[in-house]
CSV table of C-alpha atoms in Angstrom, one decimal:
chain,number,residue,atom,x,y,z
C,1,GLN,CA,0.0,0.0,0.0
C,2,GLN,CA,1.2,3.5,-0.8
C,3,GLN,CA,2.3,5.2,2.4
C,4,VAL,CA,3.1,8.7,3.6
C,5,LYS,CA,5.1,8.6,6.8
C,6,GLN,CA,4.7,11.7,9.0
C,7,SER,CA,6.8,12.8,12.1
C,8,PRO,CA,6.7,13.8,14.8
C,9,GLN,CA,3.4,12.6,16.3
C,10,SER,CA,3.2,15.6,18.6
C,11,LEU,CA,5.2,18.8,18.9
C,12,ILE,CA,5.2,21.6,21.5
C,13,VAL,CA,6.8,25.0,20.7
C,14,GLN,CA,6.8,28.4,22.3
C,15,LYS,CA,5.1,31.3,20.7
C,16,GLY,CA,7.4,32.7,18.0
C,17,GLY,CA,9.1,29.4,17.5
C,18,ILE,CA,9.3,27.6,14.1
C,19,PRO,CA,7.8,24.1,14.3
C,20,ILE,CA,8.8,21.7,11.5
C,21,ILE,CA,6.8,18.7,10.5
C,22,ASN,CA,8.3,16.1,8.2
C,23,CYS,CA,6.8,13.6,5.7
C,24,ALA,CA,8.4,10.9,3.6
C,25,TYR,CA,6.8,9.1,0.8
C,26,GLU,CA,7.7,5.9,-1.2
C,27,ASN,CA,5.9,6.3,-4.5
C,28,THR,CA,7.9,8.4,-6.9
C,29,ALA,CA,4.8,8.8,-9.1
C,30,PHE,CA,3.3,11.1,-6.5
C,31,ASP,CA,3.0,14.6,-8.0
C,32,TYR,CA,0.8,16.6,-5.6
C,33,PHE,CA,1.6,17.2,-1.9
C,34,PRO,CA,-0.9,19.1,0.2
C,35,TRP,CA,-1.0,19.9,3.9
C,36,TYR,CA,-4.2,19.9,5.8
C,37,GLN,CA,-4.9,21.7,9.2
C,38,GLN,CA,-7.5,20.4,11.6
C,39,PHE,CA,-8.7,22.3,14.7
C,40,PRO,CA,-10.4,20.4,17.5
C,41,GLY,CA,-14.0,19.5,16.7
C,42,LYS,CA,-13.6,20.4,13.0
C,43,GLY,CA,-12.8,18.6,9.8
C,44,PRO,CA,-9.4,18.9,8.2
C,45,ALA,CA,-9.0,21.8,5.8
C,46,LEU,CA,-6.5,22.5,3.0
C,47,LEU,CA,-3.7,24.7,4.2
C,48,ILE,CA,-1.0,24.8,1.5
C,49,ALA,CA,0.1,22.5,-1.3
C,50,ILE,CA,3.1,22.0,-3.6
C,51,ARG,CA,4.0,20.3,-6.8
C,52,PRO,CA,7.4,18.5,-7.2
C,53,ASP,CA,8.6,21.0,-9.9
C,54,VAL,CA,9.5,23.5,-7.1
C,55,SER,CA,11.5,23.1,-4.0
C,56,GLU,CA,9.7,25.6,-1.8
C,57,LYS,CA,6.4,27.3,-1.5
C,58,LYS,CA,5.4,30.0,0.9
C,59,GLU,CA,1.9,31.3,1.9
C,60,GLY,CA,2.0,33.7,4.7
C,61,ARG,CA,3.8,32.2,7.7
C,62,PHE,CA,3.5,28.7,6.2
C,63,THR,CA,6.3,27.2,4.0
C,64,ILE,CA,6.6,23.8,2.3
C,65,SER,CA,10.1,22.6,1.6
C,66,PHE,CA,10.3,19.7,-0.9
C,67,ASN,CA,13.2,17.4,-1.6
C,68,LYS,CA,12.5,15.2,-4.6
C,69,SER,CA,15.6,13.1,-4.4
C,70,ALA,CA,15.1,12.3,-0.8
C,71,LYS,CA,11.4,11.8,-1.3
C,72,GLN,CA,10.6,14.1,1.6
C,73,PHE,CA,8.7,17.3,2.2
C,74,SER,CA,8.1,19.4,5.3
C,75,LEU,CA,6.0,22.1,6.7
C,76,HIS,CA,7.5,25.1,8.5
C,77,ILE,CA,5.4,27.6,10.5
C,78,MET,CA,7.2,30.9,11.0
C,79,ASP,CA,6.5,33.0,14.1
C,80,SER,CA,4.1,30.4,15.4
C,81,GLN,CA,1.1,31.6,17.4
C,82,PRO,CA,-1.2,29.9,19.9
C,83,GLY,CA,-3.9,30.0,17.2
C,84,ASP,CA,-1.8,27.6,15.1
C,85,SER,CA,-2.3,24.9,17.7
C,86,ALA,CA,-4.0,22.1,15.6
C,87,THR,CA,-3.3,18.8,14.0
C,88,TYR,CA,-1.5,18.9,10.8
C,89,PHE,CA,-1.7,16.2,8.1
C,90,CYS,CA,0.5,15.8,5.1
C,91,ALA,CA,-0.8,14.0,2.0
C,92,ALA,CA,0.2,12.9,-1.5
C,93,SER,CA,-1.5,11.9,-4.7
C,94,LYS,CA,-0.5,11.0,-8.2
C,95,GLY,CA,-2.4,12.3,-11.2
C,96,TYR,CA,-6.0,11.6,-11.2
C,97,SER,CA,-6.1,9.8,-7.9
C,98,THR,CA,-7.2,10.3,-4.3
C,99,LEU,CA,-5.0,11.5,-1.5
C,100,THR,CA,-3.0,9.3,0.8
C,101,PHE,CA,-2.7,11.0,4.2
C,102,GLY,CA,0.0,10.8,6.9
C,103,LYS,CA,-1.0,9.9,10.5
C,104,GLY,CA,-1.0,13.5,11.6
C,105,THR,CA,1.0,15.8,14.0
C,106,MET,CA,-0.6,17.4,17.0
C,107,LEU,CA,1.0,20.9,17.4
C,108,LEU,CA,0.7,22.9,20.6
C,109,VAL,CA,2.0,26.5,20.6
C,110,SER,CA,2.4,27.7,24.1
C,111,PRO,CA,1.8,31.4,24.9
B,1,ASP,CA,-21.8,27.6,-0.2
B,2,ALA,CA,-22.8,25.6,2.8
B,3,GLY,CA,-19.9,23.2,2.5
B,4,VAL,CA,-20.1,19.5,3.2
B,5,ILE,CA,-23.0,18.8,5.6
B,6,GLN,CA,-23.0,15.8,7.9
B,7,SER,CA,-25.7,14.6,10.3
B,8,PRO,CA,-26.0,13.8,13.1
B,9,ARG,CA,-23.1,15.6,14.7
B,10,HIS,CA,-23.1,13.3,17.6
B,11,GLU,CA,-24.5,9.8,18.0
B,12,VAL,CA,-24.5,7.6,21.1
B,13,THR,CA,-25.9,4.1,20.7
B,14,GLU,CA,-25.7,0.8,22.3
B,15,MET,CA,-23.8,-2.2,21.0
B,16,GLY,CA,-25.8,-4.1,18.4
B,17,GLN,CA,-27.8,-1.2,17.2
B,18,GLU,CA,-27.8,0.0,13.6
B,19,VAL,CA,-26.2,3.4,13.0
B,20,THR,CA,-26.7,5.5,9.9
B,21,LEU,CA,-24.5,8.5,9.1
B,22,ARG,CA,-25.5,11.0,6.5
B,23,CYS,CA,-23.6,13.3,4.2
B,24,LYS,CA,-24.5,16.0,1.7
B,25,PRO,CA,-21.5,16.9,-0.5
B,26,ILE,CA,-20.7,20.3,-2.0
B,27,SER,CA,-22.9,20.9,-5.0
B,28,GLY,CA,-21.0,20.2,-8.3
B,29,HIS,CA,-18.4,17.9,-6.7
B,30,ASN,CA,-18.1,14.5,-8.3
B,31,SER,CA,-16.2,12.6,-5.6
B,32,LEU,CA,-17.2,11.7,-2.1
B,33,PHE,CA,-15.1,10.1,0.6
B,34,TRP,CA,-15.9,8.6,4.0
B,35,TYR,CA,-13.1,8.6,6.6
B,36,ARG,CA,-12.8,7.4,10.1
B,37,GLN,CA,-10.6,9.1,12.6
B,38,THR,CA,-9.2,7.7,15.9
B,39,MET,CA,-6.3,8.5,18.0
B,40,MET,CA,-4.7,5.1,17.4
B,41,ARG,CA,-5.1,4.9,13.7
B,42,GLY,CA,-5.4,8.5,12.5
B,43,LEU,CA,-7.4,9.3,9.5
B,44,GLU,CA,-8.5,6.2,7.6
B,45,LEU,CA,-10.2,6.2,4.2
B,46,LEU,CA,-13.1,3.8,4.3
B,47,ILE,CA,-14.6,4.2,0.8
B,48,TYR,CA,-14.8,6.7,-2.0
B,49,PHE,CA,-17.3,7.3,-4.7
B,50,ASN,CA,-16.8,8.9,-8.1
B,51,ASN,CA,-19.9,10.1,-10.0
B,52,ASN,CA,-22.0,8.1,-7.4
B,53,VAL,CA,-20.2,4.9,-8.1
B,54,PRO,CA,-18.1,3.2,-5.4
B,55,ILE,CA,-14.5,3.1,-6.7
B,56,ASP,CA,-12.5,1.9,-3.7
B,57,ASP,CA,-14.0,0.3,-0.6
B,58,SER,CA,-10.9,-1.5,0.5
B,59,GLY,CA,-10.8,0.5,3.7
B,60,MET,CA,-14.2,-0.7,4.9
B,61,PRO,CA,-13.4,-2.7,8.0
B,62,GLU,CA,-15.9,-5.5,7.5
B,63,ASP,CA,-19.3,-6.5,6.3
B,64,ARG,CA,-20.9,-4.6,9.1
B,65,PHE,CA,-20.1,-1.4,7.3
B,66,SER,CA,-21.9,-0.4,4.1
B,67,ALA,CA,-22.1,2.9,2.2
B,68,LYS,CA,-24.4,4.1,-0.5
B,69,MET,CA,-24.7,7.1,-2.8
B,70,PRO,CA,-28.1,7.1,-4.4
B,71,ASN,CA,-27.6,10.5,-6.1
B,72,ALA,CA,-25.0,13.2,-6.4
B,73,SER,CA,-26.2,15.1,-3.3
B,74,PHE,CA,-26.5,12.4,-0.7
B,75,SER,CA,-24.6,9.5,0.8
B,76,THR,CA,-25.0,7.3,3.8
B,77,LEU,CA,-22.6,5.2,5.9
B,78,LYS,CA,-24.3,2.4,7.8
B,79,ILE,CA,-23.0,0.2,10.6
B,80,GLN,CA,-25.0,-2.8,11.5
B,81,PRO,CA,-24.6,-4.1,14.1
B,82,SER,CA,-22.4,-1.5,15.8
B,83,GLU,CA,-19.7,-2.4,18.2
B,84,PRO,CA,-17.8,-0.4,20.8
B,85,ARG,CA,-14.6,-0.5,18.7
B,86,ASP,CA,-16.5,1.5,16.0
B,87,SER,CA,-16.5,4.5,18.3
B,88,ALA,CA,-14.7,7.3,16.3
B,89,VAL,CA,-15.2,10.5,14.4
B,90,TYR,CA,-16.5,9.8,10.9
B,91,PHE,CA,-15.8,12.4,8.3
B,92,CYS,CA,-17.3,12.9,4.9
B,93,ALA,CA,-15.4,14.8,2.3
B,94,SER,CA,-16.1,15.8,-1.3
B,95,SER,CA,-14.0,17.0,-4.2
B,96,LEU,CA,-14.1,17.8,-7.9
B,97,LEU,CA,-11.7,15.2,-9.2
B,98,LEU,CA,-10.9,15.8,-12.9
B,99,ALA,CA,-8.3,14.3,-15.2
B,100,GLY,CA,-5.2,16.4,-14.9
B,101,GLY,CA,-6.5,18.1,-11.8
B,102,THR,CA,-5.7,17.6,-8.1
B,103,ASP,CA,-7.7,16.1,-5.4
B,104,THR,CA,-8.6,19.0,-3.0
B,105,GLN,CA,-10.9,17.5,-0.5
B,106,TYR,CA,-13.4,19.5,1.5
B,107,PHE,CA,-14.3,17.9,4.8
B,108,GLY,CA,-17.5,18.1,6.7
B,109,PRO,CA,-17.6,18.8,10.5
B,110,GLY,CA,-17.7,15.0,11.3
B,111,THR,CA,-20.0,12.8,13.3
B,112,ARG,CA,-18.7,11.7,16.7
B,113,LEU,CA,-20.0,8.1,17.2
B,114,THR,CA,-20.0,6.5,20.6
B,115,VAL,CA,-21.0,2.9,20.9
B,116,LEU,CA,-21.6,1.8,24.5
């Protein structure tokens, strides 16, 4: 089964810190890598996504770094805020196919 | 747009009872997904439909689970009989999945199921 391995399972940072969440994939045919954000009591929502033709994408305080040769991608949150406390899921898909999700990372940003 | 609508939001039932979860996808979307989320197993895809047809049900745990999509605006996930280990949050998601496109899924608020 196609897998996306996500780490760490949980992460605590202080306000202003830069949490980094990592994902690794096996299938080199994957060509779309989104990150979803889930707040307690809510469904996951698309946060940011990247294609493998670029190594980095920024949207506000959120950055995806992509390493095609290592088959890894990561999410960085700059100047993290308590409101960023949530569960983050990485995912991947290839072409016209559905997403394969990682197991999720629970992030807590302390005030 | 109202987004993906799920009902009920919470369901508490006793072991052995039938449970039916409902979902209304975003209008115009052609794909619908049912997920189960637990602390132990994370977000698991149970089944997905494309144009109302079940495409992949390999994630359905066992015969006690069944899903239907009678039309483009409604889907159900049924558990009969329910067991305590089915307790989880069940999400429905929808997307517009087109050739050459990407699968951006929009999730509903989920149904928290507790089986006593």
